[in-house]
Amino acid sequence: TGCLSQCDKGPNVCVVKNGSDEKMYYNIKDALDASAVLDVATPEVEYPIELLVAASNIHQAEHTPSSAKKEELMTSVITDLSKNANSVLLISYAMYHALIIRADARLDTNNVDGAIEDARLASKILPSEGKVWRILAHAEEQKGSFDSAIVALRELAKADPSFATKAKKEIERLSS
């Protein structure tokens, strides 16, 4: 079923429930389409509307060239996902992704402290993702906190071994 864009019907979603036969849904354009697929394919499961809204705003942010607009969109997502302090939404991939996009946008607008705060929060949600450590290292270096940048680079090398050589060179540069 993985047509990899060869069927001209995509993007597609394949739903498999409990090892049963798979069902393919074609031409999924946005979060609303994805929501409809989930409602039809898995009516027994309730999906938090906040995640669907977050997905739509994250998609929009990823396709806007404006760092200010990205920050605005991601602040909205982060606020919505943070409304319930006991919620699993606080540690969701959507929250991680929103924090990373906002941290990157904040770096572009020279809000280094905001970028560091977002990257640190994201690193607590998903410490195994290399991207968070790259952004944090860059932000810490911009701030002049070279020791903190080195710590982030070491975490990057652990999280994503394909960056180990680059991280080592950056650590050597920052240490000298």
PDB file of C-alpha atoms in Angstrom:
ATOM      1  CA  THR A   1       0.000   0.000   0.000  1.00  0.00           C
ATOM      2  CA  GLY A   2       2.914   2.428   0.380  1.00  0.00           C
ATOM      3  CA  CYS A   3       2.642   4.112  -3.001  1.00  0.00           C
ATOM      4  CA  LEU A   4       5.224   6.784  -2.115  1.00  0.00           C
ATOM      5  CA  SER A   5       3.450   9.369  -4.280  1.00  0.00           C
ATOM      6  CA  GLN A   6       3.155   7.026  -7.251  1.00  0.00           C
ATOM      7  CA  CYS A   7      -0.636   6.692  -7.159  1.00  0.00           C
ATOM      8  CA  ASP A   8      -1.415  10.420  -7.660  1.00  0.00           C
ATOM      9  CA  LYS A   9      -4.090  10.132  -4.954  1.00  0.00           C
ATOM     10  CA  GLY A  10      -2.060  11.329  -1.965  1.00  0.00           C
ATOM     11  CA  PRO A  11      -1.263  12.251   0.629  1.00  0.00           C
ATOM     12  CA  ASN A  12      -2.711   8.999   1.922  1.00  0.00           C
ATOM     13  CA  VAL A  13      -3.379   7.505   5.346  1.00  0.00           C
ATOM     14  CA  CYS A  14      -3.444   3.781   6.000  1.00  0.00           C
ATOM     15  CA  VAL A  15      -5.391   2.662   9.085  1.00  0.00           C
ATOM     16  CA  VAL A  16      -4.811  -0.777  10.605  1.00  0.00           C
ATOM     17  CA  LYS A  17      -6.788  -1.670  13.727  1.00  0.00           C
ATOM     18  CA  ASN A  18      -5.614  -4.504  15.965  1.00  0.00           C
ATOM     19  CA  GLY A  19      -3.890  -6.352  13.156  1.00  0.00           C
ATOM     20  CA  SER A  20      -7.043  -6.400  11.038  1.00  0.00           C
ATOM     21  CA  ASP A  21      -7.186  -5.632   7.348  1.00  0.00           C
ATOM     22  CA  GLU A  22      -5.823  -2.252   6.454  1.00  0.00           C
ATOM     23  CA  LYS A  23      -7.954   0.512   4.994  1.00  0.00           C
ATOM     24  CA  MET A  24      -6.426   3.224   2.799  1.00  0.00           C
ATOM     25  CA  TYR A  25      -7.802   6.773   2.772  1.00  0.00           C
ATOM     26  CA  TYR A  26      -6.715   8.969  -0.116  1.00  0.00           C
ATOM     27  CA  ASN A  27      -6.201  12.680  -0.729  1.00  0.00           C
ATOM     28  CA  ILE A  28      -5.803  13.799   2.894  1.00  0.00           C
ATOM     29  CA  LYS A  29      -5.047  17.512   2.448  1.00  0.00           C
ATOM     30  CA  ASP A  30      -5.189  18.941   5.950  1.00  0.00           C
ATOM     31  CA  ALA A  31      -5.996  18.399   9.616  1.00  0.00           C
ATOM     32  CA  LEU A  32      -9.740  18.476   8.951  1.00  0.00           C
ATOM     33  CA  ASP A  33      -9.427  15.647   6.421  1.00  0.00           C
ATOM     34  CA  ALA A  34      -7.273  13.705   8.892  1.00  0.00           C
ATOM     35  CA  SER A  35      -9.868  14.303  11.609  1.00  0.00           C
ATOM     36  CA  ALA A  36     -12.614  12.969   9.356  1.00  0.00           C
ATOM     37  CA  VAL A  37     -10.559   9.839   8.619  1.00  0.00           C
ATOM     38  CA  LEU A  38      -9.996   9.243  12.330  1.00  0.00           C
ATOM     39  CA  ASP A  39     -13.703   9.734  13.072  1.00  0.00           C
ATOM     40  CA  VAL A  40     -14.700   7.256  10.385  1.00  0.00           C
ATOM     41  CA  ALA A  41     -11.916   4.708  10.891  1.00  0.00           C
ATOM     42  CA  THR A  42     -11.842   4.726  14.690  1.00  0.00           C
ATOM     43  CA  PRO A  43     -15.198   5.966  15.997  1.00  0.00           C
ATOM     44  CA  GLU A  44     -14.523   4.313  19.365  1.00  0.00           C
ATOM     45  CA  VAL A  45     -11.613   6.693  20.066  1.00  0.00           C
ATOM     46  CA  GLU A  46     -11.937  10.350  20.994  1.00  0.00           C
ATOM     47  CA  TYR A  47      -9.105  12.584  19.798  1.00  0.00           C
ATOM     48  CA  PRO A  48      -8.468  15.879  21.584  1.00  0.00           C
ATOM     49  CA  ILE A  49      -9.562  18.728  19.319  1.00  0.00           C
ATOM     50  CA  GLU A  50      -6.525  20.666  20.550  1.00  0.00           C
ATOM     51  CA  LEU A  51      -4.251  18.225  18.713  1.00  0.00           C
ATOM     52  CA  LEU A  52      -6.134  18.673  15.460  1.00  0.00           C
ATOM     53  CA  VAL A  53      -5.988  22.461  15.764  1.00  0.00           C
ATOM     54  CA  ALA A  54      -2.303  22.208  16.675  1.00  0.00           C
ATOM     55  CA  ALA A  55      -1.615  20.091  13.590  1.00  0.00           C
ATOM     56  CA  SER A  56      -3.275  22.658  11.358  1.00  0.00           C
ATOM     57  CA  ASN A  57      -1.358  25.590  12.889  1.00  0.00           C
ATOM     58  CA  ILE A  58       1.945  23.700  12.837  1.00  0.00           C
ATOM     59  CA  HIS A  59       1.426  22.928   9.152  1.00  0.00           C
ATOM     60  CA  GLN A  60       0.669  26.600   8.468  1.00  0.00           C
ATOM     61  CA  ALA A  61       3.760  27.727  10.428  1.00  0.00           C
ATOM     62  CA  GLU A  62       6.000  25.321   8.524  1.00  0.00           C
ATOM     63  CA  HIS A  63       4.896  26.926   5.265  1.00  0.00           C
ATOM     64  CA  THR A  64       5.142  30.604   6.176  1.00  0.00           C
ATOM     65  CA  PRO A  65       8.359  32.535   5.539  1.00  0.00           C
ATOM     66  CA  SER A  66       7.643  35.029   8.333  1.00  0.00           C
ATOM     67  CA  SER A  67       9.389  34.267  11.630  1.00  0.00           C
ATOM     68  CA  ALA A  68       6.998  36.614  13.436  1.00  0.00           C
ATOM     69  CA  LYS A  69       3.983  34.729  12.025  1.00  0.00           C
ATOM     70  CA  LYS A  70       5.570  31.383  12.982  1.00  0.00           C
ATOM     71  CA  GLU A  71       6.076  32.622  16.531  1.00  0.00           C
ATOM     72  CA  GLU A  72       2.488  33.889  16.680  1.00  0.00           C
ATOM     73  CA  LEU A  73       1.048  30.595  15.424  1.00  0.00           C
ATOM     74  CA  MET A  74       3.189  28.468  17.736  1.00  0.00           C
ATOM     75  CA  THR A  75       2.425  30.656  20.753  1.00  0.00           C
ATOM     76  CA  SER A  76      -1.253  29.974  20.052  1.00  0.00           C
ATOM     77  CA  VAL A  77      -0.616  26.217  19.858  1.00  0.00           C
ATOM     78  CA  ILE A  78       1.491  26.202  23.038  1.00  0.00           C
ATOM     79  CA  THR A  79      -1.171  28.196  24.893  1.00  0.00           C
ATOM     80  CA  ASP A  80      -3.954  25.857  23.758  1.00  0.00           C
ATOM     81  CA  LEU A  81      -2.004  22.723  24.651  1.00  0.00           C
ATOM     82  CA  SER A  82      -1.090  24.196  28.064  1.00  0.00           C
ATOM     83  CA  LYS A  83      -4.629  25.016  29.211  1.00  0.00           C
ATOM     84  CA  ASN A  84      -4.967  21.823  31.254  1.00  0.00           C
ATOM     85  CA  ALA A  85      -1.936  21.572  33.538  1.00  0.00           C
ATOM     86  CA  ASN A  86      -2.466  17.836  34.131  1.00  0.00           C
ATOM     87  CA  SER A  87      -2.932  17.021  30.491  1.00  0.00           C
ATOM     88  CA  VAL A  88      -0.872  14.651  28.385  1.00  0.00           C
ATOM     89  CA  LEU A  89      -0.976  17.439  25.801  1.00  0.00           C
ATOM     90  CA  LEU A  90       1.825  19.150  27.753  1.00  0.00           C
ATOM     91  CA  ILE A  91       4.195  16.330  26.825  1.00  0.00           C
ATOM     92  CA  SER A  92       2.788  15.562  23.383  1.00  0.00           C
ATOM     93  CA  TYR A  93       4.769  15.513  20.164  1.00  0.00           C
ATOM     94  CA  ALA A  94       2.625  18.473  19.060  1.00  0.00           C
ATOM     95  CA  MET A  95       3.903  20.496  22.046  1.00  0.00           C
ATOM     96  CA  TYR A  96       7.487  19.471  21.299  1.00  0.00           C
ATOM     97  CA  HIS A  97       7.106  20.425  17.653  1.00  0.00           C
ATOM     98  CA  ALA A  98       5.486  23.790  18.463  1.00  0.00           C
ATOM     99  CA  LEU A  99       8.263  24.631  20.926  1.00  0.00           C
ATOM    100  CA  ILE A 100      10.955  23.755  18.371  1.00  0.00           C
ATOM    101  CA  ILE A 101       9.366  25.841  15.610  1.00  0.00           C
ATOM    102  CA  ARG A 102       8.913  28.779  17.992  1.00  0.00           C
ATOM    103  CA  ALA A 103      12.489  28.465  19.300  1.00  0.00           C
ATOM    104  CA  ASP A 104      13.790  28.572  15.738  1.00  0.00           C
ATOM    105  CA  ALA A 105      11.579  31.573  14.920  1.00  0.00           C
ATOM    106  CA  ARG A 106      12.750  33.332  18.075  1.00  0.00           C
ATOM    107  CA  LEU A 107      16.362  32.819  17.052  1.00  0.00           C
ATOM    108  CA  ASP A 108      15.551  34.434  13.704  1.00  0.00           C
ATOM    109  CA  THR A 109      14.165  37.499  15.520  1.00  0.00           C
ATOM    110  CA  ASN A 110      17.067  37.646  18.027  1.00  0.00           C
ATOM    111  CA  ASN A 111      14.918  36.596  20.984  1.00  0.00           C
ATOM    112  CA  VAL A 112      17.696  34.330  22.201  1.00  0.00           C
ATOM    113  CA  ASP A 113      16.419  33.967  25.776  1.00  0.00           C
ATOM    114  CA  GLY A 114      12.984  32.933  24.478  1.00  0.00           C
ATOM    115  CA  ALA A 115      14.600  30.434  22.109  1.00  0.00           C
ATOM    116  CA  ILE A 116      16.632  28.935  24.957  1.00  0.00           C
ATOM    117  CA  GLU A 117      13.545  28.636  27.154  1.00  0.00           C
ATOM    118  CA  ASP A 118      11.564  26.901  24.385  1.00  0.00           C
ATOM    119  CA  ALA A 119      14.417  24.551  23.468  1.00  0.00           C
ATOM    120  CA  ARG A 120      14.939  23.572  27.111  1.00  0.00           C
ATOM    121  CA  LEU A 121      11.232  22.781  27.496  1.00  0.00           C
ATOM    122  CA  ALA A 122      11.271  20.770  24.269  1.00  0.00           C
ATOM    123  CA  SER A 123      14.364  18.854  25.431  1.00  0.00           C
ATOM    124  CA  LYS A 124      12.418  17.682  28.484  1.00  0.00           C
ATOM    125  CA  ILE A 125       9.610  16.359  26.280  1.00  0.00           C
ATOM    126  CA  LEU A 126      11.744  14.577  23.703  1.00  0.00           C
ATOM    127  CA  PRO A 127      15.430  14.469  24.729  1.00  0.00           C
ATOM    128  CA  SER A 128      16.213  11.853  22.086  1.00  0.00           C
ATOM    129  CA  GLU A 129      15.612  14.291  19.212  1.00  0.00           C
ATOM    130  CA  GLY A 130      18.784  15.840  17.834  1.00  0.00           C
ATOM    131  CA  LYS A 131      17.075  18.934  16.461  1.00  0.00           C
ATOM    132  CA  VAL A 132      16.310  20.296  19.922  1.00  0.00           C
ATOM    133  CA  TRP A 133      19.968  20.052  20.908  1.00  0.00           C
ATOM    134  CA  ARG A 134      21.131  21.752  17.679  1.00  0.00           C
ATOM    135  CA  ILE A 135      18.780  24.673  18.305  1.00  0.00           C
ATOM    136  CA  LEU A 136      19.726  24.900  21.987  1.00  0.00           C
ATOM    137  CA  ALA A 137      23.457  24.804  21.186  1.00  0.00           C
ATOM    138  CA  HIS A 138      23.025  27.553  18.589  1.00  0.00           C
ATOM    139  CA  ALA A 139      20.991  29.716  20.975  1.00  0.00           C
ATOM    140  CA  GLU A 140      23.414  29.224  23.864  1.00  0.00           C
ATOM    141  CA  GLU A 141      26.318  30.156  21.599  1.00  0.00           C
ATOM    142  CA  GLN A 142      24.491  33.283  20.403  1.00  0.00           C
ATOM    143  CA  LYS A 143      23.969  34.249  24.035  1.00  0.00           C
ATOM    144  CA  GLY A 144      27.659  33.718  24.754  1.00  0.00           C
ATOM    145  CA  SER A 145      27.034  30.765  27.088  1.00  0.00           C
ATOM    146  CA  PHE A 146      29.688  28.559  25.538  1.00  0.00           C
ATOM    147  CA  ASP A 147      29.730  25.983  28.351  1.00  0.00           C
ATOM    148  CA  SER A 148      25.975  25.479  27.953  1.00  0.00           C
ATOM    149  CA  ALA A 149      26.389  25.269  24.172  1.00  0.00           C
ATOM    150  CA  ILE A 150      29.012  22.549  24.639  1.00  0.00           C
ATOM    151  CA  VAL A 151      26.650  20.575  26.899  1.00  0.00           C
ATOM    152  CA  ALA A 152      23.945  20.819  24.228  1.00  0.00           C
ATOM    153  CA  LEU A 153      26.381  19.705  21.526  1.00  0.00           C
ATOM    154  CA  ARG A 154      27.325  16.642  23.596  1.00  0.00           C
ATOM    155  CA  GLU A 155      23.621  15.818  23.924  1.00  0.00           C
ATOM    156  CA  LEU A 156      23.252  16.272  20.165  1.00  0.00           C
ATOM    157  CA  ALA A 157      26.022  13.740  19.540  1.00  0.00           C
ATOM    158  CA  LYS A 158      24.270  11.255  21.846  1.00  0.00           C
ATOM    159  CA  ALA A 159      20.817  11.846  20.365  1.00  0.00           C
ATOM    160  CA  ASP A 160      21.927  11.772  16.737  1.00  0.00           C
ATOM    161  CA  PRO A 161      25.237   9.974  16.162  1.00  0.00           C
ATOM    162  CA  SER A 162      25.298  11.175  12.540  1.00  0.00           C
ATOM    163  CA  PHE A 163      26.157  14.609  13.968  1.00  0.00           C
ATOM    164  CA  ALA A 164      28.904  13.337  16.302  1.00  0.00           C
ATOM    165  CA  THR A 165      31.785  14.492  14.098  1.00  0.00           C
ATOM    166  CA  LYS A 166      30.254  17.920  13.523  1.00  0.00           C
ATOM    167  CA  ALA A 167      29.421  18.261  17.222  1.00  0.00           C
ATOM    168  CA  LYS A 168      33.008  17.366  18.146  1.00  0.00           C
ATOM    169  CA  LYS A 169      34.367  20.058  15.800  1.00  0.00           C
ATOM    170  CA  GLU A 170      31.955  22.615  17.220  1.00  0.00           C
ATOM    171  CA  ILE A 171      32.947  21.680  20.778  1.00  0.00           C
ATOM    172  CA  GLU A 172      36.619  22.103  19.884  1.00  0.00           C
ATOM    173  CA  ARG A 173      35.873  25.504  18.303  1.00  0.00           C
ATOM    174  CA  LEU A 174      33.906  26.687  21.347  1.00  0.00           C
ATOM    175  CA  SER A 175      36.526  25.367  23.781  1.00  0.00           C
ATOM    176  CA  SER A 176      39.406  27.296  22.242  1.00  0.00           C
TER     177      SER A 176
END
